Amino acid sequence: MNNSVTNTVRLLGAGLRALLVLTLVTGVIYPLVVTGVAQVLFNNKANGSEIKADGRVVGSSLIGQSYNLPLKKGQETPDADLKWFQGRPANGLGTNSVNTQYSLLLSGATNLSADNKDLIQQVTDAKAAVIKDNSTADHKVKASEVPADAVTSSASGLDPNISPEYADIQVHRIAEQNGLSVAQVEKLVENHTDGRTLGFIGEPRVNVLELNVALKDLVAKQ
């Protein structure tokens, strides 16, 4: 009986030591090592791919932002602030019905089929708005110039990038709204257009937040 109790105590002691060692290694040492390596070798990515302006963090290069005017009395949907480059539509974003105390950022797609009447109407309305908003006194946007990403949301609804084609059709409006020349804005878009990763992965893209930060700097220099 005594031997049985002794063996049980030894087994419990061994198990406890194993638990403590594994907890220390996998729960403390390993996370610290991984965090340290990430901070040294991939500091920006490890911290959320932050974008800074005027010495402070204004967002992440991985998450799209909206550029809207303050809501007017009686409005449910804010108007776009046309002095800024606009990102993709966010039709897939849901409403926060779980906790109404906070305005949560929700991600999601519409999940509507290509022949869904609601989706067709959304795209039709978005296309008309893109043409209207981006046409100026001396430049009219054609329906054939409106790319797909200008009128459709991404799967997440938080795509931070737009196509160079969508950026290009906004150039004249941005120039007019900010008192810049078209050539200045075209150069700005060109400088912030990234090509395919490794030359063949993905599509050319423009990060809207980075572009708007550069636009703000350009306007400030005028």
Coordinates of C-alpha atoms in Angstrom, one line a residue:
M1 CA 0.0 0.0 0.0
N2 CA 2.8 2.4 0.9
N3 CA 4.6 1.5 -2.3
S4 CA 1.5 2.2 -4.3
V5 CA 1.0 5.6 -2.7
T6 CA 4.7 6.4 -3.2
N7 CA 4.5 5.5 -6.9
T8 CA 1.4 7.6 -7.3
V9 CA 3.1 10.6 -5.7
R10 CA 6.1 10.2 -7.9
L11 CA 4.0 10.0 -11.0
L12 CA 2.0 13.1 -10.0
G13 CA 5.3 14.9 -9.3
A14 CA 6.7 13.9 -12.7
G15 CA 3.5 15.0 -14.4
L16 CA 3.5 18.4 -12.6
R17 CA 7.2 19.0 -13.5
A18 CA 6.4 18.1 -17.2
L19 CA 3.5 20.5 -17.1
L20 CA 5.6 23.3 -15.7
V21 CA 8.4 22.8 -18.1
L22 CA 6.1 22.6 -21.2
T23 CA 4.2 25.7 -19.9
L24 CA 7.5 27.6 -19.6
V25 CA 8.8 26.5 -23.0
T26 CA 5.7 26.7 -25.1
G27 CA 3.8 29.4 -23.1
V28 CA 6.7 31.8 -22.3
I29 CA 10.0 31.1 -23.9
Y30 CA 8.7 30.2 -27.4
P31 CA 6.3 33.2 -27.7
L32 CA 9.0 35.6 -26.5
V33 CA 11.5 34.2 -29.1
V34 CA 9.0 34.4 -31.9
T35 CA 8.0 38.0 -30.9
G36 CA 11.6 39.1 -30.6
V37 CA 12.5 37.7 -34.0
A38 CA 9.5 39.3 -35.6
Q39 CA 10.2 42.6 -34.0
V40 CA 13.8 42.6 -35.3
L41 CA 13.3 41.1 -38.8
F42 CA 9.8 42.1 -39.6
N43 CA 9.0 45.0 -37.4
N44 CA 6.5 46.8 -39.6
K45 CA 4.5 43.6 -40.4
A46 CA 4.6 42.4 -36.8
N47 CA 3.1 45.7 -35.6
G48 CA 0.2 45.6 -38.1
S49 CA 1.7 47.2 -41.2
E50 CA 1.1 50.6 -39.8
I51 CA 1.0 53.8 -41.9
K52 CA 2.1 57.0 -40.2
A53 CA 1.4 60.6 -41.1
D54 CA 2.4 63.7 -39.1
G55 CA 4.2 61.5 -36.6
R56 CA 1.2 59.4 -35.7
V57 CA -0.4 56.1 -36.9
V58 CA -3.3 56.8 -39.2
G59 CA -4.1 53.2 -40.2
S60 CA -2.9 50.0 -41.6
S61 CA -1.9 49.2 -45.2
L62 CA -3.9 46.0 -44.9
I63 CA -7.3 47.5 -44.1
G64 CA -9.3 49.9 -46.2
Q65 CA -10.8 53.1 -44.8
S66 CA -13.7 55.2 -45.8
Y67 CA -13.4 58.9 -46.8
N68 CA -16.8 60.4 -46.1
L69 CA -18.3 63.7 -45.1
P70 CA -20.0 64.0 -41.7
L71 CA -23.6 62.8 -41.7
K72 CA -26.1 65.5 -42.3
K73 CA -29.4 65.6 -40.4
G74 CA -31.7 62.9 -41.5
Q75 CA -29.0 61.1 -43.5
E76 CA -28.4 57.4 -43.0
T77 CA -25.5 57.0 -45.5
P78 CA -22.8 59.7 -45.6
D79 CA -21.7 61.4 -48.9
A80 CA -18.2 60.7 -50.1
D81 CA -15.6 63.4 -49.4
L82 CA -14.6 64.0 -53.0
K83 CA -11.3 65.7 -52.2
W84 CA -9.9 62.3 -51.4
F85 CA -9.3 59.2 -53.5
Q86 CA -12.1 56.7 -52.8
G87 CA -11.7 53.0 -52.2
R88 CA -13.9 50.1 -53.2
P89 CA -17.6 50.0 -52.1
A90 CA -18.2 48.3 -48.8
N91 CA -21.6 46.8 -49.6
G92 CA -20.8 43.6 -47.8
L93 CA -20.3 45.3 -44.4
G94 CA -23.1 44.4 -42.0
T95 CA -24.6 46.4 -39.1
N96 CA -23.7 45.9 -35.5
S97 CA -26.9 44.4 -34.0
V98 CA -25.2 42.6 -31.1
N99 CA -23.8 45.5 -29.1
T100 CA -25.1 48.9 -30.1
Q101 CA -23.0 50.7 -27.6
Y102 CA -20.0 50.6 -29.9
S103 CA -19.6 51.1 -33.6
L104 CA -17.9 47.9 -34.6
L105 CA -16.0 47.4 -37.9
L106 CA -17.6 44.4 -39.5
S107 CA -16.2 42.5 -42.4
G108 CA -18.0 40.4 -45.0
A109 CA -19.2 40.0 -48.5
T110 CA -22.7 40.4 -50.0
N111 CA -23.0 36.7 -50.9
L112 CA -25.4 37.7 -53.6
S113 CA -25.4 35.8 -56.9
A114 CA -24.4 37.6 -60.1
D115 CA -28.0 37.6 -61.3
N116 CA -29.4 38.9 -58.0
K117 CA -31.6 41.9 -58.6
D118 CA -30.3 43.8 -55.6
L119 CA -26.7 43.3 -56.6
I120 CA -27.4 44.4 -60.2
Q121 CA -29.1 47.5 -58.8
Q122 CA -26.2 48.2 -56.5
V123 CA -23.7 47.9 -59.3
T124 CA -25.8 50.1 -61.6
D125 CA -26.2 52.8 -59.0
A126 CA -22.5 52.7 -58.1
K127 CA -21.5 53.0 -61.7
A128 CA -23.7 56.0 -62.2
A129 CA -22.3 57.6 -59.0
V130 CA -18.7 57.0 -60.1
I131 CA -19.3 58.6 -63.5
K132 CA -21.1 61.6 -61.9
D133 CA -18.6 62.1 -59.1
N134 CA -15.5 61.8 -61.2
S135 CA -16.6 63.9 -64.2
T136 CA -15.4 67.5 -64.2
A137 CA -16.1 70.6 -66.3
D138 CA -13.4 69.6 -68.7
H139 CA -13.3 65.9 -68.4
K140 CA -16.2 63.4 -68.7
V141 CA -15.8 59.8 -67.4
K142 CA -17.2 57.3 -69.9
A143 CA -19.1 54.2 -68.7
S144 CA -16.6 52.0 -70.5
E145 CA -13.8 53.4 -68.4
V146 CA -15.3 52.3 -65.0
P147 CA -13.5 49.2 -63.8
A148 CA -15.1 46.4 -61.8
D149 CA -13.5 47.3 -58.5
A150 CA -15.1 50.7 -58.6
V151 CA -18.6 49.3 -58.4
T152 CA -18.1 46.0 -56.4
S153 CA -17.0 45.3 -52.9
S154 CA -14.3 42.8 -52.1
A155 CA -14.9 39.5 -50.3
S156 CA -13.9 41.1 -47.0
G157 CA -15.3 44.5 -47.7
L158 CA -12.1 46.0 -46.3
D159 CA -9.8 45.9 -49.4
P160 CA -7.2 48.6 -48.9
N161 CA -6.3 48.7 -52.6
I162 CA -7.8 49.8 -55.9
S163 CA -6.8 49.1 -59.4
P164 CA -4.7 51.7 -61.3
E165 CA -7.6 52.1 -63.7
Y166 CA -9.9 53.2 -60.8
A167 CA -7.3 55.6 -59.5
D168 CA -6.8 57.1 -63.0
I169 CA -10.5 58.0 -63.4
Q170 CA -10.4 59.9 -60.1
V171 CA -7.4 62.0 -61.2
H172 CA -9.3 64.9 -62.7
R173 CA -11.7 65.2 -59.8
I174 CA -8.9 65.1 -57.3
A175 CA -7.0 67.8 -59.2
E176 CA -10.1 70.0 -59.4
Q177 CA -11.0 69.5 -55.7
N178 CA -7.6 70.2 -54.4
G179 CA -6.3 73.0 -56.7
L180 CA -3.7 70.7 -58.3
S181 CA -2.7 70.1 -61.9
V182 CA -3.8 66.9 -63.6
A183 CA -0.1 66.1 -64.2
Q184 CA 0.7 66.4 -60.5
V185 CA -2.0 64.0 -59.6
E186 CA -1.2 61.5 -62.4
K187 CA 2.4 61.5 -61.1
L188 CA 1.2 60.9 -57.6
V189 CA -0.8 57.8 -58.7
E190 CA 2.1 56.6 -60.8
N191 CA 4.5 56.8 -57.8
H192 CA 2.1 54.8 -55.6
T193 CA 1.2 52.1 -58.1
D194 CA 2.6 48.7 -57.1
G195 CA 3.1 46.0 -59.8
R196 CA 2.5 42.3 -59.5
T197 CA 4.3 40.6 -56.6
L198 CA 7.5 38.9 -58.0
G199 CA 6.3 40.0 -61.4
F200 CA 3.5 37.5 -61.8
I201 CA 1.5 37.2 -58.6
G202 CA -1.7 39.2 -58.3
E203 CA -2.6 42.4 -60.1
P204 CA -1.1 46.0 -60.2
R205 CA -2.6 47.9 -57.3
V206 CA -2.7 51.3 -55.5
N207 CA -3.0 51.5 -51.7
V208 CA -5.7 54.2 -51.1
L209 CA -4.5 55.2 -47.6
E210 CA -0.9 55.6 -48.7
L211 CA -2.0 57.6 -51.8
N212 CA -4.2 59.9 -49.7
V213 CA -1.4 60.5 -47.2
A214 CA 0.8 61.5 -50.1
L215 CA -2.0 63.7 -51.5
K216 CA -2.3 65.5 -48.2
D217 CA 1.5 66.2 -48.2
L218 CA 1.3 67.4 -51.8
V219 CA -1.6 69.8 -51.1
A220 CA 0.2 71.2 -48.0
K221 CA 3.2 72.1 -50.2
Q222 CA 1.1 74.2 -52.6

